[in-house]
Amino acid sequence: MAEDRDLSPTQRPTGLETCTGCGRPFVVPIALLDLVDEGLYLLALQCKNCDRLSTGEVEDVELEALELANDAAVSEIESALEIVSVARFIDELGQFSRALEAGGVLPEDF
């Protein structure tokens, strides 16, 4: 696992959620290592894509932005799962209709 000790804004122009290693937005906080000062935290972050670990001091504003980015990503994933679920249901319904029309499903099957 790679380790990155500097989380300065110049190294992450798109926010904490973007991995400095693979460039993907799959970084999540895994541990609060220390409370450095009021509104300043020492965090351990992990990219769920490439498993890269990062540590560094993060301000409240950055942490809130990370939380908002992660909430948005969760919403997108939930929406995609709902679409897949509906598509799967429609496909299964079509298969059942075709089996019913072909006589492959009889009332006594229920």
C-alpha atoms as one frame of an Amber mdcrd trajectory, in Angstrom:
protein
   0.000   0.000   0.000   1.222   3.453  -0.859   1.223   6.188   1.733   0.808
   9.886   1.086   1.571  12.229   3.982   0.698  15.554   2.339  -2.955  16.336
   1.726  -2.426  19.963   0.759  -5.032  21.565  -1.525  -2.520  21.812  -4.377
  -2.335  18.013  -4.535  -6.093  17.425  -4.600  -7.712  20.044  -6.788 -11.014
  18.159  -6.945 -11.347  17.440  -3.208 -10.532  14.814  -0.643 -12.775  12.262
  -2.357 -10.392  12.022  -5.325  -7.421   9.682  -4.934  -4.015  11.194  -5.667
  -2.857   7.768  -6.862  -5.508   6.573  -9.295  -7.484   9.790  -9.732 -10.817
   8.099  -8.956 -13.374   9.598  -6.523 -13.468   6.652  -4.102 -11.625   8.030
  -1.064 -13.286   7.585   2.323 -12.142   8.463   5.849 -11.164   5.360   7.802
  -9.861   6.814  11.069  -9.705  10.001  13.065  -6.111   9.905  14.275  -6.066
  13.118  16.287  -7.863  16.381  16.954  -5.102  18.838  16.081  -7.014  22.017
  16.873 -10.579  23.255  16.845 -11.844  22.446  13.354  -8.592  20.719  12.327
  -8.316  16.936  12.290  -5.607  14.411  11.503  -7.350  11.807   9.346  -6.496
   8.530   7.688  -8.135   8.175   4.280  -8.354   5.143   2.012  -9.122   4.852
  -1.678 -11.563   1.992  -2.170 -10.419   1.693  -5.793  -6.638   1.242  -5.474
  -6.363   0.755  -1.685  -4.029   3.766  -1.302  -3.737   5.150   2.225  -3.301
   8.848   2.950  -2.915  10.768   6.172  -3.018  14.475   6.754  -4.568  17.430
   8.495  -8.037  18.279   7.254 -10.210  21.286   8.102 -13.944  21.183   8.850
 -14.817  22.653   5.451 -12.873  19.950   3.601 -14.417  17.214   5.738 -17.916
  18.546   5.074 -17.184  18.654   1.333 -15.978  15.033   1.496 -19.165  14.036
   3.296 -21.313  15.801   0.689 -19.366  14.150  -2.156 -19.749  10.724  -0.537
 -23.490  11.314   0.045 -23.895  12.281  -3.621 -22.014   9.137  -4.700 -24.236
   6.957  -2.486 -27.333   8.573  -4.022 -26.028   7.878  -7.540 -25.319   4.247
  -6.659 -28.772   3.817  -5.106 -30.391   5.314  -8.224 -28.401   2.994 -10.474
 -29.392  -0.013  -8.363 -33.045   0.992  -8.577 -32.800   1.249 -12.368 -31.163
  -2.188 -12.551 -33.846  -3.624 -10.275 -36.658  -2.230 -12.440 -34.939  -3.425
 -15.621 -34.525  -6.896 -14.141 -38.213  -6.967 -13.114 -39.296  -5.925 -16.625
 -37.083  -8.636 -18.133 -38.483 -11.295 -15.782 -42.015 -10.133 -16.532 -41.292
 -10.459 -20.261 -39.913 -13.971 -19.779 -42.992 -14.950 -17.767 -45.304 -13.506
 -20.443 -43.501 -15.450 -23.177 -43.686 -18.665 -21.109 -47.384 -18.048 -20.458
 -48.096 -17.506 -24.165 -46.120 -20.618 -25.091 -48.048 -22.740 -22.594 -45.019
 -23.309 -20.404 -46.864 -21.971 -17.349 -50.143 -23.583 -16.287 -52.593 -22.623
 -13.514 -51.708 -25.764 -11.566 -48.107 -24.529 -11.362 -49.358 -22.103  -8.743
